[in-house]
Amino acid sequence: MAKPSDETELEGQALISALAGNAYVVVAEGTKLAAVALPKNAELLVGRAEDVDVVLEDAKASRHHARIVSQAARIVLIDLGSRNGTKLGGAVVRGEEVDLRPGDVVGIGSATLTLVCTRDGAELATTPATTHPGFVMADPAMLAIFQTAQRFARVDTPVLLLGETGVGKEVVAGQIHELSPRKKGPFVALNCAALPENIVESELFGHEKGAFTGADRRKIGFLEAAHEGTLFLDEIGDMPPTTQVKLLRFLETRKLTRVGSTTEIAVDARIVAATHRELGEAIRAGRFREDLFYRLSTCTLKIPPLRARPAEITPLAALFAKGASAKLGMPPPVFEPAALAALGRHPWPGNVRELRNAVEHAVVMSDGRTVRATDLPEAIRERRPTTNGSLPGAIADVERERIARALEDEGHNQTRAAARLGISRRALLYKMAKYEIGTPGGARRSPRDRS
């Protein structure tokens, strides 16, 4: 067992104690990324076995390969006598204990585990969170969601995921697929809101040659492409009523008919659907079939917005920073306290998707070593607090956030966002200018500007 030098131990105390012990391990294997909280006086077991905290897929990893242990003033890596050893800084560690410092990268087979320590002063969870690639579970709500997703994965019934735009519904759908017996089959995703109404049916069910103008060849639909796997139907609340009828029939018979054909085809695909809309309201308005809702909602899971799980912000930021820096061929940067404070203050109307975009922007703008508050997008680093806690100021903050969220939910379609808010489009444009809410790719406007 290697004994740390006085200098290393002192540095460890300065880094771990002074940084409030906020440690995370960012795991990268292939295209998968995950962040795992490492609380004080806790440890993470790494390997290929099912009973470990961080599960790796590479056959070069041993079943119980290594431990990462958080002690009073140190974080140490312990190789558990692995067959192929553990790499650290170009050296191979076998059956011994070595100190880890923030930014150290541990190599196990094709996987890398990067130690990230933050300086926001917030306390971590009291127990380490078991993780699956793509999930961050520093918040108890997300751990509960993962546990529910595990249960849903065991059965083959449809799943309905609810939550605001950008909360990570597709990530959860992917985990349900990966944890299910269908994991070796395809995971296919179709966004119902991204397609014109007149082509949703042919994209979902496919079409025969000559079925309509421009159909110059047979096309396999998304459902057939998901045979023996999972089809993720995002924004199913926007699916046209005629397509809803055919989807309901598929769920009942497990058969489909391509557009322009009379032949039924048996398809074995599980449906996981998602929406940010209130389907009860859509049913009452006649936009969504009640029988389809009951068929889809046997297993329902609601994912909370990012603002309701603030403990996720720092590890998610570390996760996204690692991914962004890897694309640039750089080591993962460290976040300065002011940057983390700005991330923590922001209400995140765009949820995890907005956080990812903000972090990727910051990494590009950084010096490659440290992400500072000035590297963050202007809307995040310069969010004005409510003036003196006044009631008008508080109301303005709420109105600003609701408008921003409505625009994000409606894909920045101002007419739909205005209808969602119950105001005219002209009133929406005025308020966007008043609160300096920009449009993608467009400049902010003054309330005095004319259309």
JSON list of N, CA and C in Angstrom, two decimals, residues 53-111:
[
{"chain": "A", "resi": 53, "resn": "ASP", "atom": "N", "xyz": [-20.81, -0.32, -8.16]},
{"chain": "A", "resi": 53, "resn": "ASP", "atom": "CA", "xyz": [-21.43, 1.00, -8.26]},
{"chain": "A", "resi": 53, "resn": "ASP", "atom": "C", "xyz": [-21.30, 1.59, -9.66]},
{"chain": "A", "resi": 54, "resn": "VAL", "atom": "N", "xyz": [-20.16, 1.34, -10.30]},
{"chain": "A", "resi": 54, "resn": "VAL", "atom": "CA", "xyz": [-19.93, 1.83, -11.66]},
{"chain": "A", "resi": 54, "resn": "VAL", "atom": "C", "xyz": [-19.69, 0.61, -12.55]},
{"chain": "A", "resi": 55, "resn": "VAL", "atom": "N", "xyz": [-20.66, 0.31, -13.40]},
{"chain": "A", "resi": 55, "resn": "VAL", "atom": "CA", "xyz": [-20.60, -0.89, -14.23]},
{"chain": "A", "resi": 55, "resn": "VAL", "atom": "C", "xyz": [-19.92, -0.56, -15.56]},
{"chain": "A", "resi": 56, "resn": "LEU", "atom": "N", "xyz": [-18.84, -1.30, -15.88]},
{"chain": "A", "resi": 56, "resn": "LEU", "atom": "CA", "xyz": [-18.14, -1.16, -17.15]},
{"chain": "A", "resi": 56, "resn": "LEU", "atom": "C", "xyz": [-18.47, -2.34, -18.05]},
{"chain": "A", "resi": 57, "resn": "GLU", "atom": "N", "xyz": [-18.38, -2.14, -19.36]},
{"chain": "A", "resi": 57, "resn": "GLU", "atom": "CA", "xyz": [-18.72, -3.19, -20.32]},
{"chain": "A", "resi": 57, "resn": "GLU", "atom": "C", "xyz": [-17.49, -3.85, -20.93]},
{"chain": "A", "resi": 58, "resn": "ASP", "atom": "N", "xyz": [-16.34, -3.17, -20.91]},
{"chain": "A", "resi": 58, "resn": "ASP", "atom": "CA", "xyz": [-15.13, -3.69, -21.55]},
{"chain": "A", "resi": 58, "resn": "ASP", "atom": "C", "xyz": [-14.69, -5.00, -20.89]},
{"chain": "A", "resi": 59, "resn": "ALA", "atom": "N", "xyz": [-14.43, -6.01, -21.72]},
{"chain": "A", "resi": 59, "resn": "ALA", "atom": "CA", "xyz": [-14.01, -7.32, -21.20]},
{"chain": "A", "resi": 59, "resn": "ALA", "atom": "C", "xyz": [-12.64, -7.25, -20.52]},
{"chain": "A", "resi": 60, "resn": "LYS", "atom": "N", "xyz": [-11.88, -6.20, -20.77]},
{"chain": "A", "resi": 60, "resn": "LYS", "atom": "CA", "xyz": [-10.56, -6.05, -20.12]},
{"chain": "A", "resi": 60, "resn": "LYS", "atom": "C", "xyz": [-10.70, -5.65, -18.66]},
{"chain": "A", "resi": 61, "resn": "ALA", "atom": "N", "xyz": [-11.87, -5.20, -18.27]},
{"chain": "A", "resi": 61, "resn": "ALA", "atom": "CA", "xyz": [-12.11, -4.85, -16.87]},
{"chain": "A", "resi": 61, "resn": "ALA", "atom": "C", "xyz": [-12.45, -6.11, -16.09]},
{"chain": "A", "resi": 62, "resn": "SER", "atom": "N", "xyz": [-11.92, -6.24, -14.88]},
{"chain": "A", "resi": 62, "resn": "SER", "atom": "CA", "xyz": [-12.25, -7.38, -14.02]},
{"chain": "A", "resi": 62, "resn": "SER", "atom": "C", "xyz": [-13.63, -7.16, -13.41]},
{"chain": "A", "resi": 63, "resn": "ARG", "atom": "N", "xyz": [-14.23, -8.22, -12.89]},
{"chain": "A", "resi": 63, "resn": "ARG", "atom": "CA", "xyz": [-15.56, -8.10, -12.30]},
{"chain": "A", "resi": 63, "resn": "ARG", "atom": "C", "xyz": [-15.55, -7.10, -11.15]},
{"chain": "A", "resi": 64, "resn": "HIS", "atom": "N", "xyz": [-14.59, -7.22, -10.25]},
{"chain": "A", "resi": 64, "resn": "HIS", "atom": "CA", "xyz": [-14.37, -6.23, -9.19]},
{"chain": "A", "resi": 64, "resn": "HIS", "atom": "C", "xyz": [-12.96, -5.69, -9.42]},
{"chain": "A", "resi": 65, "resn": "HIS", "atom": "N", "xyz": [-12.89, -4.59, -10.16]},
{"chain": "A", "resi": 65, "resn": "HIS", "atom": "CA", "xyz": [-11.60, -4.13, -10.68]},
{"chain": "A", "resi": 65, "resn": "HIS", "atom": "C", "xyz": [-10.87, -3.18, -9.73]},
{"chain": "A", "resi": 66, "resn": "ALA", "atom": "N", "xyz": [-11.59, -2.16, -9.24]},
{"chain": "A", "resi": 66, "resn": "ALA", "atom": "CA", "xyz": [-10.93, -1.14, -8.42]},
{"chain": "A", "resi": 66, "resn": "ALA", "atom": "C", "xyz": [-11.94, -0.44, -7.52]},
{"chain": "A", "resi": 67, "resn": "ARG", "atom": "N", "xyz": [-11.41, 0.25, -6.51]},
{"chain": "A", "resi": 67, "resn": "ARG", "atom": "CA", "xyz": [-12.23, 1.10, -5.64]},
{"chain": "A", "resi": 67, "resn": "ARG", "atom": "C", "xyz": [-11.68, 2.52, -5.68]},
{"chain": "A", "resi": 68, "resn": "ILE", "atom": "N", "xyz": [-12.59, 3.49, -5.65]},
{"chain": "A", "resi": 68, "resn": "ILE", "atom": "CA", "xyz": [-12.22, 4.90, -5.46]},
{"chain": "A", "resi": 68, "resn": "ILE", "atom": "C", "xyz": [-12.82, 5.32, -4.14]},
{"chain": "A", "resi": 69, "resn": "VAL", "atom": "N", "xyz": [-11.98, 5.70, -3.19]},
{"chain": "A", "resi": 69, "resn": "VAL", "atom": "CA", "xyz": [-12.40, 5.92, -1.81]},
{"chain": "A", "resi": 69, "resn": "VAL", "atom": "C", "xyz": [-12.17, 7.36, -1.41]},
{"chain": "A", "resi": 70, "resn": "SER", "atom": "N", "xyz": [-13.21, 7.99, -0.85]},
{"chain": "A", "resi": 70, "resn": "SER", "atom": "CA", "xyz": [-13.10, 9.35, -0.33]},
{"chain": "A", "resi": 70, "resn": "SER", "atom": "C", "xyz": [-12.86, 9.27, 1.17]},
{"chain": "A", "resi": 71, "resn": "GLN", "atom": "N", "xyz": [-11.69, 9.73, 1.60]},
{"chain": "A", "resi": 71, "resn": "GLN", "atom": "CA", "xyz": [-11.34, 9.73, 3.02]},
{"chain": "A", "resi": 71, "resn": "GLN", "atom": "C", "xyz": [-11.42, 11.15, 3.56]},
{"chain": "A", "resi": 72, "resn": "ALA", "atom": "N", "xyz": [-10.98, 11.34, 4.79]},
{"chain": "A", "resi": 72, "resn": "ALA", "atom": "CA", "xyz": [-11.13, 12.65, 5.44]},
{"chain": "A", "resi": 72, "resn": "ALA", "atom": "C", "xyz": [-10.48, 13.77, 4.64]},
{"chain": "A", "resi": 73, "resn": "ALA", "atom": "N", "xyz": [-9.27, 13.56, 4.15]},
{"chain": "A", "resi": 73, "resn": "ALA", "atom": "CA", "xyz": [-8.56, 14.62, 3.43]},
{"chain": "A", "resi": 73, "resn": "ALA", "atom": "C", "xyz": [-7.91, 14.10, 2.17]},
{"chain": "A", "resi": 74, "resn": "ARG", "atom": "N", "xyz": [-8.31, 12.92, 1.71]},
{"chain": "A", "resi": 74, "resn": "ARG", "atom": "CA", "xyz": [-7.70, 12.31, 0.53]},
{"chain": "A", "resi": 74, "resn": "ARG", "atom": "C", "xyz": [-8.79, 11.57, -0.27]},
{"chain": "A", "resi": 75, "resn": "ILE", "atom": "N", "xyz": [-8.50, 11.41, -1.54]},
{"chain": "A", "resi": 75, "resn": "ILE", "atom": "CA", "xyz": [-9.26, 10.48, -2.37]},
{"chain": "A", "resi": 75, "resn": "ILE", "atom": "C", "xyz": [-8.24, 9.52, -2.95]},
{"chain": "A", "resi": 76, "resn": "VAL", "atom": "N", "xyz": [-8.48, 8.24, -2.78]},
{"chain": "A", "resi": 76, "resn": "VAL", "atom": "CA", "xyz": [-7.48, 7.24, -3.20]},
{"chain": "A", "resi": 76, "resn": "VAL", "atom": "C", "xyz": [-8.10, 6.26, -4.18]},
{"chain": "A", "resi": 77, "resn": "LEU", "atom": "N", "xyz": [-7.22, 5.73, -5.03]},
{"chain": "A", "resi": 77, "resn": "LEU", "atom": "CA", "xyz": [-7.58, 4.68, -5.98]},
{"chain": "A", "resi": 77, "resn": "LEU", "atom": "C", "xyz": [-6.94, 3.38, -5.50]},
{"chain": "A", "resi": 78, "resn": "ILE", "atom": "N", "xyz": [-7.73, 2.32, -5.40]},
{"chain": "A", "resi": 78, "resn": "ILE", "atom": "CA", "xyz": [-7.21, 1.02, -4.95]},
{"chain": "A", "resi": 78, "resn": "ILE", "atom": "C", "xyz": [-7.49, -0.01, -6.04]},
{"chain": "A", "resi": 79, "resn": "ASP", "atom": "N", "xyz": [-6.45, -0.53, -6.65]},
{"chain": "A", "resi": 79, "resn": "ASP", "atom": "CA", "xyz": [-6.62, -1.63, -7.60]},
{"chain": "A", "resi": 79, "resn": "ASP", "atom": "C", "xyz": [-6.83, -2.92, -6.80]},
{"chain": "A", "resi": 80, "resn": "LEU", "atom": "N", "xyz": [-7.82, -3.70, -7.17]},
{"chain": "A", "resi": 80, "resn": "LEU", "atom": "CA", "xyz": [-8.19, -4.89, -6.41]},
{"chain": "A", "resi": 80, "resn": "LEU", "atom": "C", "xyz": [-7.56, -6.15, -6.98]},
{"chain": "A", "resi": 81, "resn": "GLY", "atom": "N", "xyz": [-6.31, -6.03, -7.42]},
{"chain": "A", "resi": 81, "resn": "GLY", "atom": "CA", "xyz": [-5.63, -7.19, -8.00]},
{"chain": "A", "resi": 81, "resn": "GLY", "atom": "C", "xyz": [-6.19, -7.56, -9.35]},
{"chain": "A", "resi": 82, "resn": "SER", "atom": "N", "xyz": [-6.55, -6.56, -10.14]},
{"chain": "A", "resi": 82, "resn": "SER", "atom": "CA", "xyz": [-7.18, -6.80, -11.44]},
{"chain": "A", "resi": 82, "resn": "SER", "atom": "C", "xyz": [-6.24, -7.53, -12.39]},
{"chain": "A", "resi": 83, "resn": "ARG", "atom": "N", "xyz": [-6.83, -8.20, -13.36]},
{"chain": "A", "resi": 83, "resn": "ARG", "atom": "CA", "xyz": [-6.06, -9.00, -14.32]},
{"chain": "A", "resi": 83, "resn": "ARG", "atom": "C", "xyz": [-5.19, -8.12, -15.21]},
{"chain": "A", "resi": 84, "resn": "ASN", "atom": "N", "xyz": [-5.73, -6.98, -15.68]},
{"chain": "A", "resi": 84, "resn": "ASN", "atom": "CA", "xyz": [-5.01, -6.13, -16.63]},
{"chain": "A", "resi": 84, "resn": "ASN", "atom": "C", "xyz": [-4.48, -4.84, -16.02]},
{"chain": "A", "resi": 85, "resn": "GLY", "atom": "N", "xyz": [-4.69, -4.66, -14.71]},
{"chain": "A", "resi": 85, "resn": "GLY", "atom": "CA", "xyz": [-4.19, -3.47, -14.05]},
{"chain": "A", "resi": 85, "resn": "GLY", "atom": "C", "xyz": [-5.04, -2.24, -14.31]},
{"chain": "A", "resi": 86, "resn": "THR", "atom": "N", "xyz": [-4.70, -1.16, -13.61]},
{"chain": "A", "resi": 86, "resn": "THR", "atom": "CA", "xyz": [-5.41, 0.12, -13.72]},
{"chain": "A", "resi": 86, "resn": "THR", "atom": "C", "xyz": [-4.39, 1.19, -14.08]},
{"chain": "A", "resi": 87, "resn": "LYS", "atom": "N", "xyz": [-4.70, 2.00, -15.07]},
{"chain": "A", "resi": 87, "resn": "LYS", "atom": "CA", "xyz": [-3.75, 3.02, -15.52]},
{"chain": "A", "resi": 87, "resn": "LYS", "atom": "C", "xyz": [-4.03, 4.36, -14.84]},
{"chain": "A", "resi": 88, "resn": "LEU", "atom": "N", "xyz": [-2.95, 5.03, -14.48]},
{"chain": "A", "resi": 88, "resn": "LEU", "atom": "CA", "xyz": [-3.03, 6.37, -13.90]},
{"chain": "A", "resi": 88, "resn": "LEU", "atom": "C", "xyz": [-1.80, 7.15, -14.32]},
{"chain": "A", "resi": 89, "resn": "GLY", "atom": "N", "xyz": [-2.00, 8.21, -15.11]},
{"chain": "A", "resi": 89, "resn": "GLY", "atom": "CA", "xyz": [-0.89, 9.03, -15.56]},
{"chain": "A", "resi": 89, "resn": "GLY", "atom": "C", "xyz": [0.17, 8.28, -16.33]},
{"chain": "A", "resi": 90, "resn": "GLY", "atom": "N", "xyz": [-0.24, 7.32, -17.13]},
{"chain": "A", "resi": 90, "resn": "GLY", "atom": "CA", "xyz": [0.71, 6.55, -17.93]},
{"chain": "A", "resi": 90, "resn": "GLY", "atom": "C", "xyz": [1.30, 5.36, -17.22]},
{"chain": "A", "resi": 91, "resn": "ALA", "atom": "N", "xyz": [1.14, 5.29, -15.90]},
{"chain": "A", "resi": 91, "resn": "ALA", "atom": "CA", "xyz": [1.66, 4.16, -15.13]},
{"chain": "A", "resi": 91, "resn": "ALA", "atom": "C", "xyz": [0.55, 3.14, -14.89]},
{"chain": "A", "resi": 92, "resn": "VAL", "atom": "N", "xyz": [0.94, 1.88, -14.74]},
{"chain": "A", "resi": 92, "resn": "VAL", "atom": "CA", "xyz": [-0.01, 0.81, -14.46]},
{"chain": "A", "resi": 92, "resn": "VAL", "atom": "C", "xyz": [0.01, 0.50, -12.97]},
{"chain": "A", "resi": 93, "resn": "VAL", "atom": "N", "xyz": [-1.16, 0.56, -12.34]},
{"chain": "A", "resi": 93, "resn": "VAL", "atom": "CA", "xyz": [-1.30, 0.27, -10.92]},
{"chain": "A", "resi": 93, "resn": "VAL", "atom": "C", "xyz": [-1.87, -1.13, -10.77]},
{"chain": "A", "resi": 94, "resn": "ARG", "atom": "N", "xyz": [-1.23, -1.96, -9.96]},
{"chain": "A", "resi": 94, "resn": "ARG", "atom": "CA", "xyz": [-1.74, -3.32, -9.72]},
{"chain": "A", "resi": 94, "resn": "ARG", "atom": "C", "xyz": [-1.68, -3.62, -8.23]},
{"chain": "A", "resi": 95, "resn": "GLY", "atom": "N", "xyz": [-2.82, -3.88, -7.64]},
{"chain": "A", "resi": 95, "resn": "GLY", "atom": "CA", "xyz": [-2.87, -4.32, -6.26]},
{"chain": "A", "resi": 95, "resn": "GLY", "atom": "C", "xyz": [-2.33, -3.33, -5.26]},
{"chain": "A", "resi": 96, "resn": "GLU", "atom": "N", "xyz": [-2.42, -2.04, -5.53]},
{"chain": "A", "resi": 96, "resn": "GLU", "atom": "CA", "xyz": [-1.91, -1.06, -4.58]},
{"chain": "A", "resi": 96, "resn": "GLU", "atom": "C", "xyz": [-2.84, 0.15, -4.51]},
{"chain": "A", "resi": 97, "resn": "GLU", "atom": "N", "xyz": [-2.52, 1.05, -3.59]},
{"chain": "A", "resi": 97, "resn": "GLU", "atom": "CA", "xyz": [-3.32, 2.24, -3.35]},
{"chain": "A", "resi": 97, "resn": "GLU", "atom": "C", "xyz": [-2.51, 3.48, -3.73]},
{"chain": "A", "resi": 98, "resn": "VAL", "atom": "N", "xyz": [-3.13, 4.39, -4.48]},
{"chain": "A", "resi": 98, "resn": "VAL", "atom": "CA", "xyz": [-2.46, 5.64, -4.86]},
{"chain": "A", "resi": 98, "resn": "VAL", "atom": "C", "xyz": [-3.42, 6.80, -4.66]},
{"chain": "A", "resi": 99, "resn": "ASP", "atom": "N", "xyz": [-2.87, 7.97, -4.40]},
{"chain": "A", "resi": 99, "resn": "ASP", "atom": "CA", "xyz": [-3.70, 9.15, -4.23]},
{"chain": "A", "resi": 99, "resn": "ASP", "atom": "C", "xyz": [-4.20, 9.67, -5.58]},
{"chain": "A", "resi": 100, "resn": "LEU", "atom": "N", "xyz": [-5.41, 10.22, -5.56]},
{"chain": "A", "resi": 100, "resn": "LEU", "atom": "CA", "xyz": [-5.97, 10.88, -6.73]},
{"chain": "A", "resi": 100, "resn": "LEU", "atom": "C", "xyz": [-6.12, 12.36, -6.46]},
{"chain": "A", "resi": 101, "resn": "ARG", "atom": "N", "xyz": [-5.88, 13.17, -7.48]},
{"chain": "A", "resi": 101, "resn": "ARG", "atom": "CA", "xyz": [-6.09, 14.60, -7.39]},
{"chain": "A", "resi": 101, "resn": "ARG", "atom": "C", "xyz": [-7.09, 15.04, -8.44]},
{"chain": "A", "resi": 102, "resn": "PRO", "atom": "N", "xyz": [-7.77, 16.17, -8.25]},
{"chain": "A", "resi": 102, "resn": "PRO", "atom": "CA", "xyz": [-8.74, 16.65, -9.25]},
{"chain": "A", "resi": 102, "resn": "PRO", "atom": "C", "xyz": [-8.12, 16.71, -10.64]},
{"chain": "A", "resi": 103, "resn": "GLY", "atom": "N", "xyz": [-8.83, 16.17, -11.61]},
{"chain": "A", "resi": 103, "resn": "GLY", "atom": "CA", "xyz": [-8.34, 16.14, -12.98]},
{"chain": "A", "resi": 103, "resn": "GLY", "atom": "C", "xyz": [-7.62, 14.86, -13.34]},
{"chain": "A", "resi": 104, "resn": "ASP", "atom": "N", "xyz": [-7.27, 14.02, -12.34]},
{"chain": "A", "resi": 104, "resn": "ASP", "atom": "CA", "xyz": [-6.62, 12.75, -12.65]},
{"chain": "A", "resi": 104, "resn": "ASP", "atom": "C", "xyz": [-7.56, 11.86, -13.46]},
{"chain": "A", "resi": 105, "resn": "VAL", "atom": "N", "xyz": [-6.99, 11.17, -14.44]},
{"chain": "A", "resi": 105, "resn": "VAL", "atom": "CA", "xyz": [-7.77, 10.29, -15.30]},
{"chain": "A", "resi": 105, "resn": "VAL", "atom": "C", "xyz": [-7.32, 8.85, -15.07]},
{"chain": "A", "resi": 106, "resn": "VAL", "atom": "N", "xyz": [-8.25, 8.01, -14.66]},
{"chain": "A", "resi": 106, "resn": "VAL", "atom": "CA", "xyz": [-7.99, 6.60, -14.41]},
{"chain": "A", "resi": 106, "resn": "VAL", "atom": "C", "xyz": [-8.45, 5.81, -15.63]},
{"chain": "A", "resi": 107, "resn": "GLY", "atom": "N", "xyz": [-7.60, 4.93, -16.11]},
{"chain": "A", "resi": 107, "resn": "GLY", "atom": "CA", "xyz": [-7.95, 4.12, -17.28]},
{"chain": "A", "resi": 107, "resn": "GLY", "atom": "C", "xyz": [-8.19, 2.67, -16.90]},
{"chain": "A", "resi": 108, "resn": "ILE", "atom": "N", "xyz": [-9.35, 2.14, -17.25]},
{"chain": "A", "resi": 108, "resn": "ILE", "atom": "CA", "xyz": [-9.67, 0.72, -17.04]},
{"chain": "A", "resi": 108, "resn": "ILE", "atom": "C", "xyz": [-10.19, 0.19, -18.37]},
{"chain": "A", "resi": 109, "resn": "GLY", "atom": "N", "xyz": [-9.37, -0.58, -19.06]},
{"chain": "A", "resi": 109, "resn": "GLY", "atom": "CA", "xyz": [-9.74, -1.00, -20.40]},
{"chain": "A", "resi": 109, "resn": "GLY", "atom": "C", "xyz": [-9.91, 0.21, -21.29]},
{"chain": "A", "resi": 110, "resn": "SER", "atom": "N", "xyz": [-11.03, 0.27, -22.00]},
{"chain": "A", "resi": 110, "resn": "SER", "atom": "CA", "xyz": [-11.30, 1.41, -22.88]},
{"chain": "A", "resi": 110, "resn": "SER", "atom": "C", "xyz": [-12.00, 2.55, -22.15]},
{"chain": "A", "resi": 111, "resn": "ALA", "atom": "N", "xyz": [-12.35, 2.34, -20.88]},
{"chain": "A", "resi": 111, "resn": "ALA", "atom": "CA", "xyz": [-13.07, 3.36, -20.11]},
{"chain": "A", "resi": 111, "resn": "ALA", "atom": "C", "xyz": [-12.11, 4.30, -19.39]}
]
